[in-house]
Every structure is written in C-alpha cells, then in structure tokens.
PDB file of C-alpha atoms in Angstrom:
ATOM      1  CA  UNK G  13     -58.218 196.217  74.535  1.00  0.00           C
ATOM      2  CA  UNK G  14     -54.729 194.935  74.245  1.00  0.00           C
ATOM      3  CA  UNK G  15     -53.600 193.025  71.617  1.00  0.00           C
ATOM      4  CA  UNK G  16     -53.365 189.453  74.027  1.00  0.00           C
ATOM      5  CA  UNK G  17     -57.062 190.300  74.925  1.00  0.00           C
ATOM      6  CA  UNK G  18     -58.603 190.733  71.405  1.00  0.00           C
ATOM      7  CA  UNK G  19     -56.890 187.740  70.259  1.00  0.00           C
ATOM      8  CA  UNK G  20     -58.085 185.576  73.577  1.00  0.00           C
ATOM      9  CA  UNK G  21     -61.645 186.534  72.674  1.00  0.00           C
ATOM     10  CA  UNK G  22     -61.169 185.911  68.758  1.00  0.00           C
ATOM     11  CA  UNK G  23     -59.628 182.295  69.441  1.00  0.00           C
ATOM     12  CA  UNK G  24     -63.087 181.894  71.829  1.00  0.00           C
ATOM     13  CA  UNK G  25     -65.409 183.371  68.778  1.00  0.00           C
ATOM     14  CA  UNK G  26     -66.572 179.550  68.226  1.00  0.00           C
ATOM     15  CA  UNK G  27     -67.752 179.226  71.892  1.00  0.00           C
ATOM     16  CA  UNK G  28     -69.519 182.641  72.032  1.00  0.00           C
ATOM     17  CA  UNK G  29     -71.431 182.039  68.947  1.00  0.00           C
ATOM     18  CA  UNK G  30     -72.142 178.667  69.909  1.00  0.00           C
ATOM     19  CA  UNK G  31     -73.304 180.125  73.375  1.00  0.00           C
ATOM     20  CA  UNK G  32     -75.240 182.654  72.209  1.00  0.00           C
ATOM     21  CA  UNK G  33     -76.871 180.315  69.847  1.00  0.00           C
ATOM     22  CA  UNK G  34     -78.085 178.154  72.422  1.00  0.00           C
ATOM     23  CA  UNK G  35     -79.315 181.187  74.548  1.00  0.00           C
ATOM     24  CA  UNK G  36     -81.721 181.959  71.429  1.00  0.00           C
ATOM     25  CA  UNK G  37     -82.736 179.097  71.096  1.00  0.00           C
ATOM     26  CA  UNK G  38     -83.561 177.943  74.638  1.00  0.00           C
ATOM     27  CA  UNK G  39     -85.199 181.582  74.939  1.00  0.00           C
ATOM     28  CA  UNK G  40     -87.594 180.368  71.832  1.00  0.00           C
ATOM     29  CA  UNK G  41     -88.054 177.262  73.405  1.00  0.00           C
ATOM     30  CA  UNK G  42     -89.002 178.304  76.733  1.00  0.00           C
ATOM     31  CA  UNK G  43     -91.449 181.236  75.137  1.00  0.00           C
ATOM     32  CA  UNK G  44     -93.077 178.100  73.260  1.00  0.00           C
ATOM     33  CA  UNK G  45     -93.305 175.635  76.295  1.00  0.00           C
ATOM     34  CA  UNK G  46     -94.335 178.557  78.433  1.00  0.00           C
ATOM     35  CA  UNK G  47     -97.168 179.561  75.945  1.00  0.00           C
ATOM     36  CA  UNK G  48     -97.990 175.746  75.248  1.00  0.00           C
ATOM     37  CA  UNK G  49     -98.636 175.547  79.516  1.00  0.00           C
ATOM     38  CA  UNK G  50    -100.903 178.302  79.259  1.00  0.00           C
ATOM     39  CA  UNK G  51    -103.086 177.525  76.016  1.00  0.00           C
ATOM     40  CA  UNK G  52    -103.329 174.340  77.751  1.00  0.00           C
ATOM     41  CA  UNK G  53    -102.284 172.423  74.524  1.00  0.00           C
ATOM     42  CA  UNK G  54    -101.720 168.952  74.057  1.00  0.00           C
ATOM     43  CA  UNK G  55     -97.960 168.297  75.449  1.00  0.00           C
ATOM     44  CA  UNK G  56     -98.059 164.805  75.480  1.00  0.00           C
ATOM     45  CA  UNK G  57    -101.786 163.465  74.690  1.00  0.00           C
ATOM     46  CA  UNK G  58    -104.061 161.532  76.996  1.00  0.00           C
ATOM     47  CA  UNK G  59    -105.644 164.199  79.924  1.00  0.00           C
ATOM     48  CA  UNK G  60    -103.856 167.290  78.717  1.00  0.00           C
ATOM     49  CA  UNK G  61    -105.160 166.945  74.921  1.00  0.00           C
ATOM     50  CA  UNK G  62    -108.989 166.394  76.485  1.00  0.00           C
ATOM     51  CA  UNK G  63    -108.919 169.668  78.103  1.00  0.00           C
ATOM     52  CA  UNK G  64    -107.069 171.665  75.525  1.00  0.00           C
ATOM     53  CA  UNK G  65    -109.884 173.335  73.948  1.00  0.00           C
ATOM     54  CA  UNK G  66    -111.640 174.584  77.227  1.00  0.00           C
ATOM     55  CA  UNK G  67    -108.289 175.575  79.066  1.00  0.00           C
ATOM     56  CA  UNK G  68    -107.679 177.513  75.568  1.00  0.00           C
ATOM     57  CA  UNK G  69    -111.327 179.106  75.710  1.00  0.00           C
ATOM     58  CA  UNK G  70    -111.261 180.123  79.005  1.00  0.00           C
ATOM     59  CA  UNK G  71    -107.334 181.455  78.869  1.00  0.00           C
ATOM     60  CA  UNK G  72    -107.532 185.508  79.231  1.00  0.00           C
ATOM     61  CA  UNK G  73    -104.137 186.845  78.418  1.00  0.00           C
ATOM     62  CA  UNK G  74    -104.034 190.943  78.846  1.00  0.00           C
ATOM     63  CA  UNK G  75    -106.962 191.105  78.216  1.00  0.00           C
ATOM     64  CA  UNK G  76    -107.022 189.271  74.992  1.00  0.00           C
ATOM     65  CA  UNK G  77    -109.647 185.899  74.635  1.00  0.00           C
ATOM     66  CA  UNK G  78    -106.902 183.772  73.310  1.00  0.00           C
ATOM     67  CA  UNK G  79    -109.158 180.960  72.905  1.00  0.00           C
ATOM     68  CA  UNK G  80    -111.777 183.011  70.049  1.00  0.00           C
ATOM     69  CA  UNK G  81    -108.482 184.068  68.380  1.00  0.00           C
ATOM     70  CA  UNK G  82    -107.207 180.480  67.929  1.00  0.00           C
ATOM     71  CA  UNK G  83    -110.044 178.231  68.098  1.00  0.00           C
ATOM     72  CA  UNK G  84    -112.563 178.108  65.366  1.00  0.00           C
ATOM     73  CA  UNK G  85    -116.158 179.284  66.610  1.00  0.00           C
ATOM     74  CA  UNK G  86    -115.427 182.049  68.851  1.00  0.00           C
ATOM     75  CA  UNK G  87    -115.314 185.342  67.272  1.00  0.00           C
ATOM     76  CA  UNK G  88    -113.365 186.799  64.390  1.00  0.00           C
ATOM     77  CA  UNK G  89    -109.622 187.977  65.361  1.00  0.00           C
ATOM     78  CA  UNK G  90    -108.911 191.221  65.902  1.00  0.00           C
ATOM     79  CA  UNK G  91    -105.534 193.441  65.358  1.00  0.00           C
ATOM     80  CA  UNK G  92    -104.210 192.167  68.731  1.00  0.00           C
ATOM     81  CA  UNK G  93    -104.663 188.652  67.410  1.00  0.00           C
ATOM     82  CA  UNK G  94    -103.006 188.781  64.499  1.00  0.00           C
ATOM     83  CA  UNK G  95     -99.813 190.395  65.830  1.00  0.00           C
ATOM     84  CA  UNK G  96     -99.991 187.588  68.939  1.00  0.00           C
ATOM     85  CA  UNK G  97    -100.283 184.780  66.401  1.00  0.00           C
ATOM     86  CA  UNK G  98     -97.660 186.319  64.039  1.00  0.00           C
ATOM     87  CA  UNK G  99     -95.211 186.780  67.211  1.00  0.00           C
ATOM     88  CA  UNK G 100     -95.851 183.608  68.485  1.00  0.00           C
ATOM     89  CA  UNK G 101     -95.011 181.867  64.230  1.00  0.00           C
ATOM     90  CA  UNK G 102     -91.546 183.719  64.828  1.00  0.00           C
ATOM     91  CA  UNK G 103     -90.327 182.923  68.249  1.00  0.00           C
ATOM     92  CA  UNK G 104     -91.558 179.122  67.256  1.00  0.00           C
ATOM     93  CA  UNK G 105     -89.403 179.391  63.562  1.00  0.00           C
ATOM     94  CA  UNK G 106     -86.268 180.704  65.629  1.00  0.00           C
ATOM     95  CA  UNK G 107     -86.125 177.888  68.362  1.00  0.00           C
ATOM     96  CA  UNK G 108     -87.124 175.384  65.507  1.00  0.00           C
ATOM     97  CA  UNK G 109     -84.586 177.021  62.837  1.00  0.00           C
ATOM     98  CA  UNK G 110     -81.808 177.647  65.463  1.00  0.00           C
ATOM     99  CA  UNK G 111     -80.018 174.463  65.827  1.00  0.00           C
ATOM    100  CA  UNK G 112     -80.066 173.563  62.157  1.00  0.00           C
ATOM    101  CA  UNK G 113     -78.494 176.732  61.033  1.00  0.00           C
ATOM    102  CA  UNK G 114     -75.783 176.600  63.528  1.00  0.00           C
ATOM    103  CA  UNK G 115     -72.770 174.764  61.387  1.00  0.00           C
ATOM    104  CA  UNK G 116     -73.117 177.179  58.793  1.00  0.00           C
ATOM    105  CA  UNK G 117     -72.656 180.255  61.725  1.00  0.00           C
ATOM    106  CA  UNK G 118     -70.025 178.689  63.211  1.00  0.00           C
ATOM    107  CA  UNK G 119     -68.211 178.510  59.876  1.00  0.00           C
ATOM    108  CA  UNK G 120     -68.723 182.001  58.967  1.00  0.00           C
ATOM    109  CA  UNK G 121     -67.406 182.845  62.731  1.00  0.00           C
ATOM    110  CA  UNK G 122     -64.432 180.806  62.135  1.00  0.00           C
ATOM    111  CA  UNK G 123     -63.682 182.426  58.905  1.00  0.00           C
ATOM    112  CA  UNK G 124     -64.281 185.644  60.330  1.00  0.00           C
ATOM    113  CA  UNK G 125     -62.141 185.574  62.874  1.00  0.00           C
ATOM    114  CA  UNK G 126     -59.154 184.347  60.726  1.00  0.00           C
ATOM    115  CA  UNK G 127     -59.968 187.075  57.599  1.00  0.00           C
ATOM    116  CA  UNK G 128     -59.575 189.847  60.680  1.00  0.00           C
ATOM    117  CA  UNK G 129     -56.368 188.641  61.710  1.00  0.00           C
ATOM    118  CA  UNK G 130     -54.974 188.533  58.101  1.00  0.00           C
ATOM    119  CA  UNK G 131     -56.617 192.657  58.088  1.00  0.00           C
ATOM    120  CA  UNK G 132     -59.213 191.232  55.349  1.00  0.00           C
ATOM    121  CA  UNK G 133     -62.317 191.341  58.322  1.00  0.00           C
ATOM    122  CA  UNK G 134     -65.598 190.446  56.790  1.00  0.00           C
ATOM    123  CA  UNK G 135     -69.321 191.736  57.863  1.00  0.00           C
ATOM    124  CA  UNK G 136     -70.614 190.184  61.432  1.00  0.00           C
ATOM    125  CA  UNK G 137     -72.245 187.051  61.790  1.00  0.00           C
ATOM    126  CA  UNK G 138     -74.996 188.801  63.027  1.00  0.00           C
ATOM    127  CA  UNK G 139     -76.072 190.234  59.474  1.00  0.00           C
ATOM    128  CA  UNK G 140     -75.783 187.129  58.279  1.00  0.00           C
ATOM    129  CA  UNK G 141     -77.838 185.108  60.925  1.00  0.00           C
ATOM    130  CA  UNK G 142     -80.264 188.339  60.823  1.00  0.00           C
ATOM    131  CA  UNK G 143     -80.638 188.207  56.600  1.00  0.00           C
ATOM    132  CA  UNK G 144     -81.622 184.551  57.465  1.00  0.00           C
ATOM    133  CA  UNK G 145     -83.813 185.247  60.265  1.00  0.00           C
ATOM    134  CA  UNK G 146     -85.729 187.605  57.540  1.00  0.00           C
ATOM    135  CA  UNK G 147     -86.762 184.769  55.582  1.00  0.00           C
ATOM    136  CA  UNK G 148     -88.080 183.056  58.790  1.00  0.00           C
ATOM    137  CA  UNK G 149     -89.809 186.626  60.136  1.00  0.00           C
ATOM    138  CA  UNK G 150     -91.988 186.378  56.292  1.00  0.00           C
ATOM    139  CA  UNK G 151     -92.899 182.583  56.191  1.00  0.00           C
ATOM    140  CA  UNK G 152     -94.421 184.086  59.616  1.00  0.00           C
ATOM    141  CA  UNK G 153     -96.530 186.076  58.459  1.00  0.00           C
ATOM    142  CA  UNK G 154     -97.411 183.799  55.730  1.00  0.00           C
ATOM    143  CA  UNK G 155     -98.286 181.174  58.452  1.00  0.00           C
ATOM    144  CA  UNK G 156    -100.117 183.515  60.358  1.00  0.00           C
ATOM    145  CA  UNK G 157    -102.580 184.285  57.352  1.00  0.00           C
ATOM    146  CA  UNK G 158    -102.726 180.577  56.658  1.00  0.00           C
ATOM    147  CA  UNK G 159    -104.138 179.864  60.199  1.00  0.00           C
ATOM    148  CA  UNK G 160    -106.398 182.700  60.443  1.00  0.00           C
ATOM    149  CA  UNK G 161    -108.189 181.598  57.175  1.00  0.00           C
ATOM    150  CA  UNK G 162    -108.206 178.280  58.639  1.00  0.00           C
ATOM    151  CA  UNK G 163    -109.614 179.420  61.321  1.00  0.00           C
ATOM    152  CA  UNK G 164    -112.315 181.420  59.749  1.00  0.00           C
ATOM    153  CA  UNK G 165    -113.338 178.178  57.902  1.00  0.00           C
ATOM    154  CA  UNK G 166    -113.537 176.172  61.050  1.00  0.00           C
ATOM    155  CA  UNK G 167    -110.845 174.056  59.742  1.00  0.00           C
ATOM    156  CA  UNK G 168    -109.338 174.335  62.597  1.00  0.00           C
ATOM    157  CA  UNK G 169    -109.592 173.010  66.428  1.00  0.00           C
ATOM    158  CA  UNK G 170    -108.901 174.426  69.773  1.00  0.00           C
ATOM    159  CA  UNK G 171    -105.516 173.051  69.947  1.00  0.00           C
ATOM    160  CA  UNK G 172    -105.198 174.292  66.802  1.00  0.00           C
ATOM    161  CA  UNK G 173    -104.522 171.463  64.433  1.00  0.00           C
ATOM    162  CA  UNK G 174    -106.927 170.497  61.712  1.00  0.00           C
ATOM    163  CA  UNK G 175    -110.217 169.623  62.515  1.00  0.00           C
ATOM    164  CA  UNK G 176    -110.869 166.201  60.154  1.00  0.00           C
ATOM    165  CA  UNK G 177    -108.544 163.421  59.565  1.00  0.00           C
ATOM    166  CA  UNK G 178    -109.378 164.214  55.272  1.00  0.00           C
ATOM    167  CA  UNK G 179    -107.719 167.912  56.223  1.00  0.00           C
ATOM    168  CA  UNK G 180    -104.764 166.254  58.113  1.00  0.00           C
ATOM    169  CA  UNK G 181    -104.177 163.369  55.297  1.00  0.00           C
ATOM    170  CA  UNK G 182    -103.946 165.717  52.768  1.00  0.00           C
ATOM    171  CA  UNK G 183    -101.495 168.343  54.319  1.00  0.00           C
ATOM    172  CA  UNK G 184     -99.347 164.889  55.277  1.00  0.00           C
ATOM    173  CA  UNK G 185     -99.668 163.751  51.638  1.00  0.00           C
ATOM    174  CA  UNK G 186     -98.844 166.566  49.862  1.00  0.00           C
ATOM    175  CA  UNK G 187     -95.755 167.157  53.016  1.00  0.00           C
ATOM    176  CA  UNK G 188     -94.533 163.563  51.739  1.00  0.00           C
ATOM    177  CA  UNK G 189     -94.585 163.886  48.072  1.00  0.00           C
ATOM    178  CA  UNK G 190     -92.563 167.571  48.015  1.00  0.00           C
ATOM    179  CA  UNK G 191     -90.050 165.478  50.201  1.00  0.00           C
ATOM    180  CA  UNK G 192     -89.134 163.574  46.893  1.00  0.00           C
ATOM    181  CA  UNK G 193     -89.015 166.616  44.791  1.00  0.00           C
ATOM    182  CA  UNK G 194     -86.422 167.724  43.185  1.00  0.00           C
ATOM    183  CA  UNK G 195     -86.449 171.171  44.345  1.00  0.00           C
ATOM    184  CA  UNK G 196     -86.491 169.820  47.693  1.00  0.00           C
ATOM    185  CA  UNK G 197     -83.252 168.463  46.565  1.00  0.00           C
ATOM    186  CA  UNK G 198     -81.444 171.188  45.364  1.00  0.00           C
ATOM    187  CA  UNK G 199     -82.645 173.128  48.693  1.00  0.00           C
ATOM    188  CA  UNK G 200     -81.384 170.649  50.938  1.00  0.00           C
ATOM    189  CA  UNK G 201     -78.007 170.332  49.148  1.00  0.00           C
ATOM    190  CA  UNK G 202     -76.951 173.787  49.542  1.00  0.00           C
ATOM    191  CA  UNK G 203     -78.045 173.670  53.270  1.00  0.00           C
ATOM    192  CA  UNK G 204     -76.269 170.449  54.196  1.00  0.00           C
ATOM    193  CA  UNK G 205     -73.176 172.001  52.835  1.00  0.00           C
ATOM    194  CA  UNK G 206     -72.419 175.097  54.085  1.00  0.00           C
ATOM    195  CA  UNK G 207     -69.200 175.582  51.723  1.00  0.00           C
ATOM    196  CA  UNK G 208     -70.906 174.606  49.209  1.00  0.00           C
ATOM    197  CA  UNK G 209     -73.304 177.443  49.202  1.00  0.00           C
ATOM    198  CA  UNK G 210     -70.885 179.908  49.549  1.00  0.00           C
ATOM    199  CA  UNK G 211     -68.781 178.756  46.938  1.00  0.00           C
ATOM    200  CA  UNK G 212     -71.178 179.026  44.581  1.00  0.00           C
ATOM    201  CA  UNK G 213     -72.639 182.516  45.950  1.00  0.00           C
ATOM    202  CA  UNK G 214     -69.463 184.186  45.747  1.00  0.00           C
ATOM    203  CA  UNK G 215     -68.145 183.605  49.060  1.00  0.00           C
ATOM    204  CA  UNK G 216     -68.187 185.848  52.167  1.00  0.00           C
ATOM    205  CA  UNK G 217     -69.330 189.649  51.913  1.00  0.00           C
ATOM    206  CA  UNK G 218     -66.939 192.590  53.260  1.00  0.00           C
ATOM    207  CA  UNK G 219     -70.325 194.756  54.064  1.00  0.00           C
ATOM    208  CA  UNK G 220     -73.184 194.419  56.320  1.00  0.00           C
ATOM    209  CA  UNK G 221     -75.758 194.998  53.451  1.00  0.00           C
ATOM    210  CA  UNK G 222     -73.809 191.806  51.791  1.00  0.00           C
ATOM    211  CA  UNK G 223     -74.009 189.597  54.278  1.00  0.00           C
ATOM    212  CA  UNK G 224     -77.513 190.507  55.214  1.00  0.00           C
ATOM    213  CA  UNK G 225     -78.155 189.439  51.293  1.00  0.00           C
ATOM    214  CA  UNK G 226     -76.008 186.024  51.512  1.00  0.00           C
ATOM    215  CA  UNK G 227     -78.249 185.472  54.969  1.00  0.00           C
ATOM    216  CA  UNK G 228     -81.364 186.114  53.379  1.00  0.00           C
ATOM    217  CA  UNK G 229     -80.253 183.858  50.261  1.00  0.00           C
ATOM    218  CA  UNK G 230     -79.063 181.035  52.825  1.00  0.00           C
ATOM    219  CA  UNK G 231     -83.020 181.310  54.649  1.00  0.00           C
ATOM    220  CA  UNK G 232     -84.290 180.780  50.978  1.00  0.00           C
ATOM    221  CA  UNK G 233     -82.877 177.654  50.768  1.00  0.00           C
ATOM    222  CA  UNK G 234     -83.784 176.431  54.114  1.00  0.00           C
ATOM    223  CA  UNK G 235     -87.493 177.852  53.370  1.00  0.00           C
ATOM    224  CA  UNK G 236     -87.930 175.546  50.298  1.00  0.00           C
ATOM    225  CA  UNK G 237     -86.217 172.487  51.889  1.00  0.00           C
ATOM    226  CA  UNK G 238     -88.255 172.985  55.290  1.00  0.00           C
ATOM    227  CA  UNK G 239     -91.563 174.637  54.706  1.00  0.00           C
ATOM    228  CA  UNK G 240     -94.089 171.698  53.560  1.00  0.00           C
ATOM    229  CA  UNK G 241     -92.780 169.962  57.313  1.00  0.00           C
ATOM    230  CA  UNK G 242     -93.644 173.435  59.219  1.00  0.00           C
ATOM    231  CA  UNK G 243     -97.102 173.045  57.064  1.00  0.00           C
ATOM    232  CA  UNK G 244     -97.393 169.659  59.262  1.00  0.00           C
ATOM    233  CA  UNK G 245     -97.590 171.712  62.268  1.00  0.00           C
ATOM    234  CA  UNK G 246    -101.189 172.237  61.418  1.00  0.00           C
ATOM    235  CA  UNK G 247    -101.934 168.090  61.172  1.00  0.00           C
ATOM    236  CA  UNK G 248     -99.916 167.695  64.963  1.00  0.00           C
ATOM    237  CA  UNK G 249    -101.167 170.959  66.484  1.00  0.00           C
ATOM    238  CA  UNK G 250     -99.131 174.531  66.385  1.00  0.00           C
ATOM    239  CA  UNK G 251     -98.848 174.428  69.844  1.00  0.00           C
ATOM    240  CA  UNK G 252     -98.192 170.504  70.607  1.00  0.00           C
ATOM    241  CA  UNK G 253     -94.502 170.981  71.631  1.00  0.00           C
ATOM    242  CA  UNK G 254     -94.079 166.963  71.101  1.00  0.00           C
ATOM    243  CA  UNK G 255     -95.239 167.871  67.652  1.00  0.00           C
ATOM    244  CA  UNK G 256     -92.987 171.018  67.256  1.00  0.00           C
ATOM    245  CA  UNK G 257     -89.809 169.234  68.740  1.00  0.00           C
ATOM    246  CA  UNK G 258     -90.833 166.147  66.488  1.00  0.00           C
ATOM    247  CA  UNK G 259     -90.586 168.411  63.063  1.00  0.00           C
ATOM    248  CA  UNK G 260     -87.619 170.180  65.128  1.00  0.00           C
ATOM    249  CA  UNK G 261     -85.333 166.868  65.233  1.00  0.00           C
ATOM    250  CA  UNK G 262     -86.161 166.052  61.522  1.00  0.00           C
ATOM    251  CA  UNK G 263     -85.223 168.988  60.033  1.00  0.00           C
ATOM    252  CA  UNK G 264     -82.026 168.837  62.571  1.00  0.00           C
ATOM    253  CA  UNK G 265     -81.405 165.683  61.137  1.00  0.00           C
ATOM    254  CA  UNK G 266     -81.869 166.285  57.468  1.00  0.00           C
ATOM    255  CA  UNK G 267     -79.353 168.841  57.309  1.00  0.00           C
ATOM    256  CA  UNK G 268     -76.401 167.338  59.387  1.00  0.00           C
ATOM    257  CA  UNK G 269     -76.644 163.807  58.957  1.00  0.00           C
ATOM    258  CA  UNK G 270     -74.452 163.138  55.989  1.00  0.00           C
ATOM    259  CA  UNK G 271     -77.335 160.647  54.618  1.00  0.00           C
ATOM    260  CA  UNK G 272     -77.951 162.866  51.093  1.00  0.00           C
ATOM    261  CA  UNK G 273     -81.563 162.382  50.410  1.00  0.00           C
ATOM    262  CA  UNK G 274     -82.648 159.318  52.119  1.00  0.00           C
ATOM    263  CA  UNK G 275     -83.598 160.794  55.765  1.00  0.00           C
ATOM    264  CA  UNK G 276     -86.418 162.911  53.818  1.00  0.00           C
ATOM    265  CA  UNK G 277     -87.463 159.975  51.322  1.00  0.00           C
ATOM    266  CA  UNK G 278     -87.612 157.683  54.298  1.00  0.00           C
ATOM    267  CA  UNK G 279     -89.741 160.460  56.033  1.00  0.00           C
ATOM    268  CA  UNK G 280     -92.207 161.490  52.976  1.00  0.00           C
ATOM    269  CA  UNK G 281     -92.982 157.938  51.975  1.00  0.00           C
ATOM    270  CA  UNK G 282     -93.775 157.312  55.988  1.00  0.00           C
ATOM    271  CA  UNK G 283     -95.957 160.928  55.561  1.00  0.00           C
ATOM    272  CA  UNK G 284     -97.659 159.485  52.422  1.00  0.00           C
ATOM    273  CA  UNK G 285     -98.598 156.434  53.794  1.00  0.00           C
ATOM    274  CA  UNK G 286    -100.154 157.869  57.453  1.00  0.00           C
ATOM    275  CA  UNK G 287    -101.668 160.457  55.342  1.00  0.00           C
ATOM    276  CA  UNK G 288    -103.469 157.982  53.165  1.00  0.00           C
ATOM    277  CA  UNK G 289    -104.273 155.591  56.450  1.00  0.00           C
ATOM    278  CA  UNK G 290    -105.744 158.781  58.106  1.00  0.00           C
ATOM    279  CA  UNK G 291    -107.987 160.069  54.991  1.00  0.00           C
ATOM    280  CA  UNK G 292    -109.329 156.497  54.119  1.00  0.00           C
ATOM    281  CA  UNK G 293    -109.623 156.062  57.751  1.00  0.00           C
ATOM    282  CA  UNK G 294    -112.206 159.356  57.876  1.00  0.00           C
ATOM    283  CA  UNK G 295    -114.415 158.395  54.852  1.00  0.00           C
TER     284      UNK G 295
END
C-alpha cells in the first residue's frame, strides 16, 4: 500500500471503528430481538407477556427444551443449557456495553493513528476493546450461575424475571442504594472520562498484552459502575428487550451525559422508591 493509501485509511480510522462498532452492536441486538421473538418474551406487555411462558415451554430449539432450561418447574438444566444461557449473557452484555464504551475506542483510535504517524504506533484497539470485552465474557458467567440457582429455587418465571413482587423490590432496592455509593462513584468517574483513566493508568500500552491489561482494567470500572442495573434485568425480565434497551439507555446516559452523579442518584432514589411500592404492595 502506498504511502497516499495508508494515510487515506488512517485519517478514516474514526469512521471504521465507529462502523464496526455499530456492526457489533446491531449484530448483539438483532441476536437478542431474534431470540426474544422466539422465547416468546414479553416485548412490550399486554398479549405478548400473557403467552410468554407457554410460547417459552413449548419452544424446541435443536433439540434443546428451552422452556425447562429457563423457566422454573421444568427439569434441571443440562450442559447444553448452561452454555446457551451463558452465550446468550454475552451477546446481551456486548450490544448493551457497546455504545457506552465507544468514546473511549474512538479516543484510543485517534491516538493511535497519530502515535503511528509520529513512528511511536501503539497496540490495536482491538486488544483493548477485547481486554474489556473479558470483563463482560466473566460477569457472564457469573450471571449465568445467578439465574440457574434462581431457577432451581423457582424464583424465577417463564419470562424469566422474578417470580414475587418481595424478590423484585429487593433486587430494585438494593440496585438504588449502590447507585449512591461511593464506589459507584469512583467507577463512574473513570468511565465518564476516558483521559482521565488513562492518565492515571499510565497512558497507552506499546504491546498487545498491555493493552489487553488497560482493556481489562477499563471493563473493571464499567463492571462496578454498571452491574447492580444488569442485576435489574432479573426484576424486568432477561429477555424483555423494552427492559434490556431501558437499562441500555441509562447506562448510555450515565457515562456521556456530563451530569456527574445526578443521572444515577435521580435513578436509584426512583429504584428505591418502586422497589419499596412493589414489596409493600406484595405483603
């Protein structure tokens, strides 16, 4: 490639990692919407929510009752289950996780491309954004053990959100109060401020292993500011994609509205209060 050519596609590096952000993420998205149509899952209430549980425990899928490996009362999950379920946490954690994790990939494109034309290149993007999907890939699997033991419990309904309104109050309590915490704080500080971070993480790394690291040390961050919301997927229903878009836009809008902490106060104290009109509501 000439030297015109390389420097064509490095001005363009903003646009083809914005591009092939939005290609993951729509990818995600249409896995989750696709999967959603086919559990039969509650997409936006009324008809659809009624007939949730016996679309779900009639669904066949290769051969796999999808409906006993979700639904509580059906029969205990097998291998196949478990790696469904734990595929099905990831591709929902990537389309969620995407969009909020795009400003800081477009700066480390940016700088990228100018640190190669000053013959100082830096490790790809992709270890970074990979280190970070790592973090996402584990809270997975820690989500995927989470529903299976509420599942075994019968905590659990065929749409697969919890099964009382005490169950759902308390996850939206306890959601509320970490959002005025103070390591939800720190989390969210070093997310909505992308230089920030790397200032005080010693900056870009020249090696893939290093940037893998500083990606994996950027998902940390987003795991403790995001993870008691993803916990509210069980309250709406893992596979309501209302519900999923819902906890999408807030954790969107925590992160690039320049609002400090008053988007996730404002949010918690709303959690809090449904949580406690839901619980009281049930007793």
């Amino acid at each position: 490639m000439g030297d015109t050519a390389l420097e064509a596609v490095l001005r363009r590096d903003r646009a083809v990692v914005t591009a092939a952000l939005a290609v993951i993420a729509v990818f995600a998205w249409a896995y989750v919407l696709w999967l959603a149509a086919d559990m039969g899952s509650p997409v936006s209430g009324g008809e659809a929510g009624d007939m949730a549980g016996m679309d779900m425990a009639s669904m066949n899928m290769g051969g796999m009752d999808m409906g006993a490996a979700v639904a509580p009362g059906f029969r205990p999950w097998a291998s196949a289950d478990f790696v469904f379920i734990f595929a099905m946490w990831v591709v929902m954690m990537v389309g969620m996780m995407t969009p909020s994790v795009a400003p800081m990939l477009l700066l480390y494109a940016g700088v990228g491309r100018k640190a190669l034309a000053d013959s100082r290149p830096i490790a790809s993007t992709a270890w970074f954004f990979t280190g970070y999907l790592v973090i996402w890939v584990v809270f997975s699997i820690v989500a995927t053990g989470a529903q299976w033991q509420l599942t075994r419990f019968g905590m659990l309904d065929p749409a697969m959100a919890a099964h009382s309104a005490v169950l759902g109050g308390v996850v939206l309590i306890a959601a509320g109060l970490y959002q005025w915490t103070p390591i939800k704080g720190v989390c969210l500080r070093q997310c909505q401020a992308p230089i920030a971070f790397l200032a005080s993480h010693g900056g870009f790394r020249t090696t893939a292993l290093g940037a893998l690291r500083l990606g994996m040390d950027h998902g940390a961050y987003c795991l403790g500011c995001c993870w008691a919301l993803m916990a509210l997927l069980f309250v709406g229903g893992v596979m309501n994609v209302l519900w999923i878009a819902g906890i999408a836009i807030l954790v969107l809008l925590e992160k690039v509205v320049p609002a400090g902490q008053l988007i996730p106060r404002i949010s918690g104290a709303l959690m809090v209060a449904v949580g406690l009109w839901l619980g009281l509501s049930a007793l």
